Coordinates of C-alpha atoms in Angstrom, one line a residue:
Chain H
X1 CA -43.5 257.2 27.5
X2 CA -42.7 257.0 23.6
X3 CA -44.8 258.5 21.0
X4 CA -46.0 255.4 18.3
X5 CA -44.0 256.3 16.2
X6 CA -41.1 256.0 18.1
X7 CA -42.0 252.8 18.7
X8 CA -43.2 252.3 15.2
X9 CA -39.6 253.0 14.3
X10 CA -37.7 251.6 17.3
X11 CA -39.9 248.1 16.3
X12 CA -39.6 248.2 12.7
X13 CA -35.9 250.3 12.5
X14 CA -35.7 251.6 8.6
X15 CA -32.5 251.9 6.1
X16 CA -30.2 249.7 8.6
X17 CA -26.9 248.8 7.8
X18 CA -23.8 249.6 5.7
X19 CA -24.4 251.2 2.0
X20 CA -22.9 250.2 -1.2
X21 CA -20.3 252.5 -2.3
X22 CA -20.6 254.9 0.6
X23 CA -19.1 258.0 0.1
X24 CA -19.0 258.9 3.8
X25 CA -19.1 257.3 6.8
X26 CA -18.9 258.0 10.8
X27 CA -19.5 256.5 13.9
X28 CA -19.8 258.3 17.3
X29 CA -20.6 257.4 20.9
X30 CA -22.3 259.1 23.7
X31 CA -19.6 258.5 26.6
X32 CA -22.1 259.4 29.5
X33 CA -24.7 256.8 28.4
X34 CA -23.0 254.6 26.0
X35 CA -25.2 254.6 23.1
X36 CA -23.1 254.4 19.7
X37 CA -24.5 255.7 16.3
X38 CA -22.9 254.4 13.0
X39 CA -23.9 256.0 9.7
X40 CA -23.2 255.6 5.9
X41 CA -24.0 258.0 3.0
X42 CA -23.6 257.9 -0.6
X43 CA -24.1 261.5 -2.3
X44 CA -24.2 261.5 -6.2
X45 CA -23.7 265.1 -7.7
X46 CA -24.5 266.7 -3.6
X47 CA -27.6 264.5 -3.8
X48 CA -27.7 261.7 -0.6
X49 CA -28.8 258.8 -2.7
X50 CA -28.6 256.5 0.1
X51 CA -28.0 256.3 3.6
X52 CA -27.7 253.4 6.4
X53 CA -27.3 253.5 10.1
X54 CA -26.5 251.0 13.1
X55 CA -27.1 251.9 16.9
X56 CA -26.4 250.4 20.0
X57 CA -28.6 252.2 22.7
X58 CA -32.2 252.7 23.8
X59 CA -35.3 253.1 21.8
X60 CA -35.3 256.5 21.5
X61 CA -31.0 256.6 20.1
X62 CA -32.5 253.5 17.5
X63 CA -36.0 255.5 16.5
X64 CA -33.9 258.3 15.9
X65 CA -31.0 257.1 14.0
X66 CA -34.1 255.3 11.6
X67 CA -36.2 258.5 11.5
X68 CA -33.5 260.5 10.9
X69 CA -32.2 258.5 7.4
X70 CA -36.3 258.1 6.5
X71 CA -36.3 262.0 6.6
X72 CA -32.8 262.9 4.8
X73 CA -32.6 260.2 1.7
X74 CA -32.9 262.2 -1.0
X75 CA -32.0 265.7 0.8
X76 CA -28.9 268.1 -0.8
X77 CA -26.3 268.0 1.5
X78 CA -27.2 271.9 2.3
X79 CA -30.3 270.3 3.4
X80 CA -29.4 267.7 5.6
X81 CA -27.1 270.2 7.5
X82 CA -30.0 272.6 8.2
X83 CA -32.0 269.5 10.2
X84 CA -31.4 270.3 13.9
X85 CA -32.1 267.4 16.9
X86 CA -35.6 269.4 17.8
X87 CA -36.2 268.6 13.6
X88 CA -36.2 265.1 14.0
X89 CA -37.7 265.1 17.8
X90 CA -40.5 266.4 15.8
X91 CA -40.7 264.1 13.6
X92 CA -40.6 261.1 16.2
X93 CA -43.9 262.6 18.0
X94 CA -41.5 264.2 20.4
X95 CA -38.9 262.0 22.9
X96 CA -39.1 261.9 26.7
X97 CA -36.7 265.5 27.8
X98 CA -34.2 262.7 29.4
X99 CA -34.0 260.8 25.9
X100 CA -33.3 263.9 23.3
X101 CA -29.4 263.4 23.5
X102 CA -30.5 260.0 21.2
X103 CA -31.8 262.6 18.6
X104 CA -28.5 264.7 19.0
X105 CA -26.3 261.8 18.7
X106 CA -28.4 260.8 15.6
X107 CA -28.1 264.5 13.9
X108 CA -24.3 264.7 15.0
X109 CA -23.2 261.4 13.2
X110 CA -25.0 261.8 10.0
X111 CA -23.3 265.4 9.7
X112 CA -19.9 264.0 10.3
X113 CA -20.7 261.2 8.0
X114 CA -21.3 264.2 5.2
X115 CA -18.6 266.0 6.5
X116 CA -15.5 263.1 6.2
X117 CA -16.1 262.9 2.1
X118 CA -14.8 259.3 0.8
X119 CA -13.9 256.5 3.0
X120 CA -10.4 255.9 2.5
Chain B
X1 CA -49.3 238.5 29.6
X2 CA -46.2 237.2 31.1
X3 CA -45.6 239.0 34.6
X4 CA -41.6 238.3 35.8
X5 CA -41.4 241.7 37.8
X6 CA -42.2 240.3 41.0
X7 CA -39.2 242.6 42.6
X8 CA -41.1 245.4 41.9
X9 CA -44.4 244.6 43.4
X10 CA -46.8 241.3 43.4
X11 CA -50.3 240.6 42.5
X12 CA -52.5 240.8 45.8
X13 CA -53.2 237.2 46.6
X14 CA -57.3 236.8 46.0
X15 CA -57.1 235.8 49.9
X16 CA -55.3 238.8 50.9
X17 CA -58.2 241.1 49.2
X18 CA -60.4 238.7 50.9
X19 CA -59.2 239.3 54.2
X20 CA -59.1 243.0 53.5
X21 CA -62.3 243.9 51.9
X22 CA -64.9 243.9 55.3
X23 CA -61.9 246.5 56.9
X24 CA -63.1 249.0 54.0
X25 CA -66.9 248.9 54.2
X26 CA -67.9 247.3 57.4
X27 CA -65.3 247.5 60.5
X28 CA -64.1 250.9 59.3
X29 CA -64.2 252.6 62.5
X30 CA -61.0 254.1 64.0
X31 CA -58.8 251.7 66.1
X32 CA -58.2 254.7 68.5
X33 CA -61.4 255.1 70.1
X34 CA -63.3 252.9 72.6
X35 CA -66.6 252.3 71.3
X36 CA -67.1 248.3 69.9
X37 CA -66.6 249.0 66.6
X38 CA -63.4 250.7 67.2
X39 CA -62.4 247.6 69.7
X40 CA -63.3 245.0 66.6
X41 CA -60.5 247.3 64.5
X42 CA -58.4 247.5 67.5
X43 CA -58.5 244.0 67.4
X44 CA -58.0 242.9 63.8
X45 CA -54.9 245.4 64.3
X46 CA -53.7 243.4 67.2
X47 CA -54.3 240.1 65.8
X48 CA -52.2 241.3 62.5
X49 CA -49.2 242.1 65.0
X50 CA -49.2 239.5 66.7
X51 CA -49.1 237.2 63.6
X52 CA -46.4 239.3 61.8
X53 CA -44.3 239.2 65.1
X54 CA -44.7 235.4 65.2
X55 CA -43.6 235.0 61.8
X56 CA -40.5 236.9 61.9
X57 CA -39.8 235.5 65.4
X58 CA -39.8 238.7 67.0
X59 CA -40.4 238.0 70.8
X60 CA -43.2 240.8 71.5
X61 CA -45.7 241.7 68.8
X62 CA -45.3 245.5 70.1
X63 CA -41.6 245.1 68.2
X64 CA -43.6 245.2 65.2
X65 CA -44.6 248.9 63.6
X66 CA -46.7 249.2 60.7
X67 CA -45.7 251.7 58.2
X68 CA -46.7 253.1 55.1
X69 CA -44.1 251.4 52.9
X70 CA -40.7 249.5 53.0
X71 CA -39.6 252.7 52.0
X72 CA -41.2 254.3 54.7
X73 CA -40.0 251.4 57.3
X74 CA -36.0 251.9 56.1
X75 CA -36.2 255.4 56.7
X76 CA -37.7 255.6 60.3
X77 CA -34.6 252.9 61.3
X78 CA -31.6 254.5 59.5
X79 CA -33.3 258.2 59.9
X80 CA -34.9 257.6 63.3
X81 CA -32.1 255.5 64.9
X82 CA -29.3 257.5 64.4
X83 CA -31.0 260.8 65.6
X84 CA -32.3 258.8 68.5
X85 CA -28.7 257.9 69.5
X86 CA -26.5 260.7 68.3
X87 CA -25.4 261.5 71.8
X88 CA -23.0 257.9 71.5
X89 CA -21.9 258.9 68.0
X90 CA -22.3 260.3 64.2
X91 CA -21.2 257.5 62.7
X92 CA -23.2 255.3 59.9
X93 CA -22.3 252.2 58.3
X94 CA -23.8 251.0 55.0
X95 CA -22.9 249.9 51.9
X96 CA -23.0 250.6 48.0
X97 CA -25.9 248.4 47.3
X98 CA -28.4 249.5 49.6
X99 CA -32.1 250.3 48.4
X100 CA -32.3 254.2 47.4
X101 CA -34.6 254.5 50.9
X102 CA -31.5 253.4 52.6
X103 CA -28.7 255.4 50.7
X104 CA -31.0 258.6 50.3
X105 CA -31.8 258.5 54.6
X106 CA -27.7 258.3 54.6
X107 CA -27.7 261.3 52.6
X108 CA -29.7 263.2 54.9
X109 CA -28.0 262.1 57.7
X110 CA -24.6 263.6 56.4
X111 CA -26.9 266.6 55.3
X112 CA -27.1 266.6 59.4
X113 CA -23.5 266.3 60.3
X114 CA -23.2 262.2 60.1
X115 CA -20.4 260.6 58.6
X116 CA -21.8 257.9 56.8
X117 CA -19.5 255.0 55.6
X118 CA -20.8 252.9 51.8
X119 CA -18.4 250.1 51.9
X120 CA -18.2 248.7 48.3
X121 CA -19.5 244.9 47.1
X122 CA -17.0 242.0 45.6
X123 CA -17.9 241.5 42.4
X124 CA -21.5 239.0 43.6
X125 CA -22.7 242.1 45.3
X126 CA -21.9 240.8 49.1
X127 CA -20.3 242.8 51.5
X128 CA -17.3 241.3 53.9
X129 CA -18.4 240.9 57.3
X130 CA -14.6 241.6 58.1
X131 CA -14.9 244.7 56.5
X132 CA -17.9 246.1 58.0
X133 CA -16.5 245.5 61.5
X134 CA -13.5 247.5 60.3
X135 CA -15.2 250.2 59.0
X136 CA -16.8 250.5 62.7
X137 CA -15.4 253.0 65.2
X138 CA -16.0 254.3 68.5
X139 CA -18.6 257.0 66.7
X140 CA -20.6 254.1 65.0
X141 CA -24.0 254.2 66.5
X142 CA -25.6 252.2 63.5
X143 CA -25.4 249.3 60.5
X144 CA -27.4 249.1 57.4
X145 CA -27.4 246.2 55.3
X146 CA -29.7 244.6 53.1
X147 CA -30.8 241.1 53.5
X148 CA -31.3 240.6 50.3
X149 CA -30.7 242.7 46.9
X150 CA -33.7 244.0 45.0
X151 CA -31.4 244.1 41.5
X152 CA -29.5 241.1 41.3
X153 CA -31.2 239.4 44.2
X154 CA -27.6 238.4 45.9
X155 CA -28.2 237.6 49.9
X156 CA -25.9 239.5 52.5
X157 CA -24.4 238.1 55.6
X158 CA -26.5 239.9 57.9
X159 CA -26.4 237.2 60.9
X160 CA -22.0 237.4 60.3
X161 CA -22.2 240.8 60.5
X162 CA -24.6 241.0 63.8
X163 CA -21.9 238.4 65.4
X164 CA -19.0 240.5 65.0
X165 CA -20.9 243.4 66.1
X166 CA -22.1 241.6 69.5
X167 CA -21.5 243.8 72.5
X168 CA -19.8 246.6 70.9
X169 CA -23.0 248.6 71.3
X170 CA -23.3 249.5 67.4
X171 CA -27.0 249.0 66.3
X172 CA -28.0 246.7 62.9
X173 CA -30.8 247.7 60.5
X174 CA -31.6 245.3 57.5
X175 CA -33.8 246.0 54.7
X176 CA -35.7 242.8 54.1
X177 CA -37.9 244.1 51.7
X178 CA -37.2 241.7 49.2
X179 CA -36.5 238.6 51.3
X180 CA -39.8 238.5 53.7
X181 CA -42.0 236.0 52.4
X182 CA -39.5 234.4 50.2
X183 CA -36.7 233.0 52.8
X184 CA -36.6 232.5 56.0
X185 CA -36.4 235.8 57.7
X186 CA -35.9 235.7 62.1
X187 CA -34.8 238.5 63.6
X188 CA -33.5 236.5 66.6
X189 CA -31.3 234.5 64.5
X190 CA -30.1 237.1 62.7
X191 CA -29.4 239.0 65.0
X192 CA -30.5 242.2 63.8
X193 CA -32.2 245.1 66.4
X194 CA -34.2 246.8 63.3
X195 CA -35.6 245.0 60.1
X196 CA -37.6 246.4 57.3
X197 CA -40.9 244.6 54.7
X198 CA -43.0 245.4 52.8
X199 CA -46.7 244.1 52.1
X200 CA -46.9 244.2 48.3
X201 CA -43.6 242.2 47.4
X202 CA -45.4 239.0 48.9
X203 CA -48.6 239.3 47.4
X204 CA -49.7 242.2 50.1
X205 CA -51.3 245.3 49.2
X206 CA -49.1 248.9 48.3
X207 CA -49.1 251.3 50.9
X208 CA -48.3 248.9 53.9
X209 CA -44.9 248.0 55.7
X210 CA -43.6 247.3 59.0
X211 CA -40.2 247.8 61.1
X212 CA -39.2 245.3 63.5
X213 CA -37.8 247.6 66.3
X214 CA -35.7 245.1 69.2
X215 CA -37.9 245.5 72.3
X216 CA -35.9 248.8 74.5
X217 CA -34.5 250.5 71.3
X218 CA -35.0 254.2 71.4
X219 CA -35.7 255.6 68.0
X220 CA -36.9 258.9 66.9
X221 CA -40.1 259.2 64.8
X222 CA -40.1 260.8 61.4
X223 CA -44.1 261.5 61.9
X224 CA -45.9 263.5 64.8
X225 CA -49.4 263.9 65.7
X226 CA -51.9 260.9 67.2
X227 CA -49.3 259.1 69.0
X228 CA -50.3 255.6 67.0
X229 CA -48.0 252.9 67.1
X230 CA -46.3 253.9 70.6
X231 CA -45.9 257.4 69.1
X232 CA -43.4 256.1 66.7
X233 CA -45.6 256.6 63.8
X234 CA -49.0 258.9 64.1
X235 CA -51.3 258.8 61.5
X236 CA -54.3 256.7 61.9
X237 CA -53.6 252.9 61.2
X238 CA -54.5 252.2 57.8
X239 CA -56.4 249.0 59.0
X240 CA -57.3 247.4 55.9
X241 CA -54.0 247.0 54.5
X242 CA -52.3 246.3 57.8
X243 CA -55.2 243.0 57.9
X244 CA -54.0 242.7 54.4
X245 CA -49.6 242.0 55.4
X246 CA -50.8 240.0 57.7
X247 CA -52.5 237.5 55.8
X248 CA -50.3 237.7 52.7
X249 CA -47.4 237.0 55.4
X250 CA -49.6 233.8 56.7
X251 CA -49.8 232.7 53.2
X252 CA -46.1 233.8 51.7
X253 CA -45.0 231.7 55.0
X254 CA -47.3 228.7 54.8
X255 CA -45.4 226.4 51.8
X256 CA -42.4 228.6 51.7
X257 CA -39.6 226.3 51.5
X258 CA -41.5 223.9 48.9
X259 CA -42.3 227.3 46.4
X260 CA -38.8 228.6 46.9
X261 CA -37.7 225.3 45.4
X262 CA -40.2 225.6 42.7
X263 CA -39.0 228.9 42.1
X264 CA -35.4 228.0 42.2
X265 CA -35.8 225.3 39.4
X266 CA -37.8 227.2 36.9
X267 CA -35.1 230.3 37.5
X268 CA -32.2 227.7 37.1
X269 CA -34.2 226.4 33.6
X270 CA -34.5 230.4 32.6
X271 CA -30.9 231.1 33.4
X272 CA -29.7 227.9 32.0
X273 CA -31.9 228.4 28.5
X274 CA -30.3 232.2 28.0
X275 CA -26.9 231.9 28.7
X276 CA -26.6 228.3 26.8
X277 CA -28.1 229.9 23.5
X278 CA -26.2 233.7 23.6
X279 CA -22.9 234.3 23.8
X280 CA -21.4 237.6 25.7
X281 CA -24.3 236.7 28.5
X282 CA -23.7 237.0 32.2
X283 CA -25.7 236.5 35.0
X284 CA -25.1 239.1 37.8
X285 CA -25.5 238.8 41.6
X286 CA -24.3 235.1 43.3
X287 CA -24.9 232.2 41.5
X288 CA -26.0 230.7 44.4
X289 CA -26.5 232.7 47.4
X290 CA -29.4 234.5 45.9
X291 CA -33.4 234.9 46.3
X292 CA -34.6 231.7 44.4
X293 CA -37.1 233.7 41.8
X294 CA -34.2 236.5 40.9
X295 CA -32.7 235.9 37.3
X296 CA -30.8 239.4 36.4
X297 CA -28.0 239.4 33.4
X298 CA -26.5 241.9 31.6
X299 CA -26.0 241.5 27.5
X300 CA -22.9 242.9 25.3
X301 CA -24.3 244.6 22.2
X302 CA -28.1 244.6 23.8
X303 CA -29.2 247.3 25.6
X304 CA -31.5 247.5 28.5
X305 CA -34.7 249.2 27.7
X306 CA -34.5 248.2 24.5
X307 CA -34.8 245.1 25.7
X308 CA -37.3 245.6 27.8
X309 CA -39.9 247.2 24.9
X310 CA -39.1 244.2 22.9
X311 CA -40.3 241.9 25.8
X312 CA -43.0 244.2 26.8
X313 CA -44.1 244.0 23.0
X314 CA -45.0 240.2 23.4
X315 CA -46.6 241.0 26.5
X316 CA -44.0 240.1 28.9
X317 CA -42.6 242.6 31.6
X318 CA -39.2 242.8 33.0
X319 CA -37.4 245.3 34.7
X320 CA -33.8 246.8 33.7
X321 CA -30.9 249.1 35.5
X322 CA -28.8 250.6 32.7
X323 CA -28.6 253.6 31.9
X324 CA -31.1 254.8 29.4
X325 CA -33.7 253.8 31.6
X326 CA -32.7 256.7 34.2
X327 CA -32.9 260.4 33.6
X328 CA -29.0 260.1 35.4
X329 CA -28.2 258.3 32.1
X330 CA -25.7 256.0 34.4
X331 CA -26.5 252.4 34.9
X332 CA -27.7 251.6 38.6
X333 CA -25.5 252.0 41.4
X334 CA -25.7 248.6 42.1
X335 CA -24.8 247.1 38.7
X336 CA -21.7 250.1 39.3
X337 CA -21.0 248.8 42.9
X338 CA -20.7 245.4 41.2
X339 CA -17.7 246.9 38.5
X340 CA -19.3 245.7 35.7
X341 CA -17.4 247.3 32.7
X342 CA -20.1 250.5 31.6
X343 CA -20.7 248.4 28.1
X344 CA -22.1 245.3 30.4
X345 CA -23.9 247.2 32.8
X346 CA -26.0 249.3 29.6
X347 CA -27.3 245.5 28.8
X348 CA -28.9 244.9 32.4
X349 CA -32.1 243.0 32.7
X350 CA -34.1 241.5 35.5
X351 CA -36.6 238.8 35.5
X352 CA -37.7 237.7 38.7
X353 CA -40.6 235.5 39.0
X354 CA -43.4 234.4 41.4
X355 CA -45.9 231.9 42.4
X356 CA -47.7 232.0 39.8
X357 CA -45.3 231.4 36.6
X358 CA -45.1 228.4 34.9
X359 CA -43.0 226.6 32.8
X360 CA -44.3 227.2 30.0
X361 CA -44.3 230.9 30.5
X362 CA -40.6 230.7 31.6
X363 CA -39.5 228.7 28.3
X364 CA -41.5 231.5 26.4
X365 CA -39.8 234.5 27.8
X366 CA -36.5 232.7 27.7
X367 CA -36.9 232.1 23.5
X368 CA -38.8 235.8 23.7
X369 CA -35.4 237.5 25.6
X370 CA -33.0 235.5 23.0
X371 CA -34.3 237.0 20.4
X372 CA -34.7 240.3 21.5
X373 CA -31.1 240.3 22.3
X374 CA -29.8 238.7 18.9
X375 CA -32.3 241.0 17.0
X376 CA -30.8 244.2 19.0
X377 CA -27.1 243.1 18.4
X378 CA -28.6 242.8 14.4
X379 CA -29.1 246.6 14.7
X380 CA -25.9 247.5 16.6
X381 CA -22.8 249.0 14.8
X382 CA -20.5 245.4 14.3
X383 CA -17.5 245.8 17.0
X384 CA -17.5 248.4 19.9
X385 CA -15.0 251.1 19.8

């Protein structure tokens, strides 16, 4: 049903957990299945030096949430915002049809992470 | 590998494939016709009525019709039975817990004009006897309820429910799927006029199930053709796997009480082991008034399949009923029926075991599921919104 490397990431879940001096930071919730995506970022000079996520969910909302910070470390904010959820289905092998809102959730949350600027 | 899944289907017993094998190759002629070898199929068919009748106290083995499946089975009673008597009513009791082949017949009998009543489960999943009886008007021509939950395992009072409905001419269907073979199951003393199994959750093959049909009950076939089984189901008896329930039913009955107790204790040590060492861990379904090899919990801060890849990673397999396991992306009806909070019911697992666990293998799924849950928590963002 998942791709390895979904489960790869889902097993082994990279970049998890809050970042040091994080510059943004949001956390959003699927209401219809009740999976919750937390993500931190810290740009220096539009760069995102660092990003860390926690999920409560299924495999595919954790695989995503990891894939998803693996693939945009380093990115230009410009560049993160261009990644769309079919982006990062991609890179996970592809996800089950029922189980892409986990990659949306994923792609969502990081963007409003970027967007809220410095935690207050 | 660590098999607690037995509520979704059971190893065939080596006896039962035994039993089955000369039913393939050797007496594989057609029960219908008159030549010897069809009399020698004729008569395993017999014998394997008879001995299912027997066991579930039925008085006349021709109560007994083999199916195709449970699913199969619950769908010629709620389906057939209500068409059969439609003249007397259009009125269907049943409630929220049912197995999908009961609630999904239901469906189609509203589909065709039935009113169907789903009365809702106290918080262990078990209906009120009081309440079905209420729910029961001059239209009701017919009762549903399981005799035993395949999610959380929680037992229904079916024989209550048959003694309030004595004499008021309202007919009552239980799905025994998951009890047959694993509690004592009598159709006389409970009551019932229709009752549903199925082969492969005691150690029978797939593809085989029976209805008990009460002696003088008129129902309506969903399947038309050779006229098998008294014309309530054509199709040419699938021989084999009919010999096959019949011996796993010998077997699941032979030692039953002693085995339940097994099961009981080693469920008791699993349920006992996880919810001692995790907080924000509940068992679901009654504590006590439950199959004796059904463990089922939900988790705060774990989710479901999540769970279950994490189990099924260290070989062990386990079943789950939240959400992200469905393409709905709701948890079950059943864990909703029961009003768990949605965060509860997205941590849902079910372990249910059989004959062949040990302890050892129950001690290492406990330590493998308390991990997997604190590990998952590890991951999840620190306190729910």
């Amino acid at each position: 049903m998942y791709s390895p490397i979904v489960l790869d990431h889902f097993h082994h879940p990279r970049h998890v957990g809050v970042v040091s001096a994080a510059t943004g930071h949001a956390r959003l919730e699927n209401p219809v299945c009740g999976d919750v995506v937390e993500f931190w970022t810290r740009v220096v000079e539009d760069r995102l030096e660092e990003v860390g996520f926690r999920a409560f969910g299924c495999a595919a909302a954790i695989a995503s949430a990891s894939m998803l910070a693996e693939l945009v470390r380093g990115l230009s904010s410009r560049e993160v915002l261009t990644l769309e959820a079919a982006d990062l289905v991609e890179a996970l092998g592809g996800l089950p049809p029922s189980k892409t809102h986990g990659a949306a959730l994923a792609v969502e949350t990081l963007r409003a992470a970027l967007g809220e600027g410095v935690i207050s | 590998m660590i098999y607690l899944d037995h509520a979704a289907t059971t190893p065939v017993a080596p006896e039962v494939l035994e039993a089955m094998l000369p039913y393939f190759t050797r007496v594989y002629a057609n029960p219908s016709n008159v030549h010897r070898p069809s009399l020698e199929a004729r008569r395993a068919l017999d014998q394997a009525r008879q001995g299912v009748a027997g066991h579930l106290g039925a008085r006349q083995a021709s109560e007994i019709v083999f199916t195709a499946s449970g699913t199969e089975a619950d769908n010629l009673a709620v389906l057939g039975l209500a068409r059969a008597h439609r003249e007397h009513g259009d009125h269907v009791v049943t409630t929220r817990i049912e197995h999908h082949a009961v609630l999904h017949a239901c469906d189609q009998l509203e589909r065709e004009g039935f009113r169907v009543t789903r009365l809702p489960v106290d918080e262990w999943g078990r209906v009120d006897p009081q309440a079905v009886l209420e729910a029961c008007g001059p239209g009701t021509v017919l009762v549903s309820v399981m005799l035993a939950n395949n999610e959380i395992g929680s037992l229904q009072p079916v024989a209550e429910i048959a003694e309030l409905l004595r004499g008021r001419g309202i007919l009552l269907h239980s799905d025994a799927v998951q009890a047959v073979g694993h509690i004592p199951v009598d159709v006389g003393q409970l009551g019932v006029d229709a009752l549903s199994l199925s082969a492969h959750k005691f150690h029978g093959p797939k593809g085989v199930g029976a209805l008990y049909l009460k002696t003088g009950i008129r129902v309506e076939p969903l399947l038309f053709g050779g006229g098998q089984e008294r014309g309530l189901r054509s199709g040419t008896e699938n021989v084999p796997g009919v010999v096959g329930l019949a011996r796993a039913l010998d077997l699941a009955c032979a030692g039953r009480e002693e085995r339940a107790e097994r099961l009981r204790t080693l469920r008791n040590r699993l349920v006992e082991r996880v919810l001692g060492e995790l907080p924000d861990a509940h068992l679901t379904g009654h504590p006590e008034l439950r199959l004796p090899g059904t463990a089922s919990f939900v988790f705060e801060g774990a989710e479901g399949e999540s769970l279950l890849l994490q189990l099924d990673r260290k070989g062990i397999c386990v079943s789950t009923g939240s959400a992200c396991s469905n393409a709905t992306l709701e948890p079950s009806h059943v864990l909703k029926a029961l009003g768990l909070p949605l965060q509860r019911a997205h941590g849902s697992l079910r372990l249910t075991l059989g004959r062949e666990n040990t302890v050892e293998e129950v001690d290492q799924a406990a330590q493998a599921l308390v991990e997997a849950v604190r590990r998952l928590r590890s991951l999840a963002p620190r306190s729910r919104s």
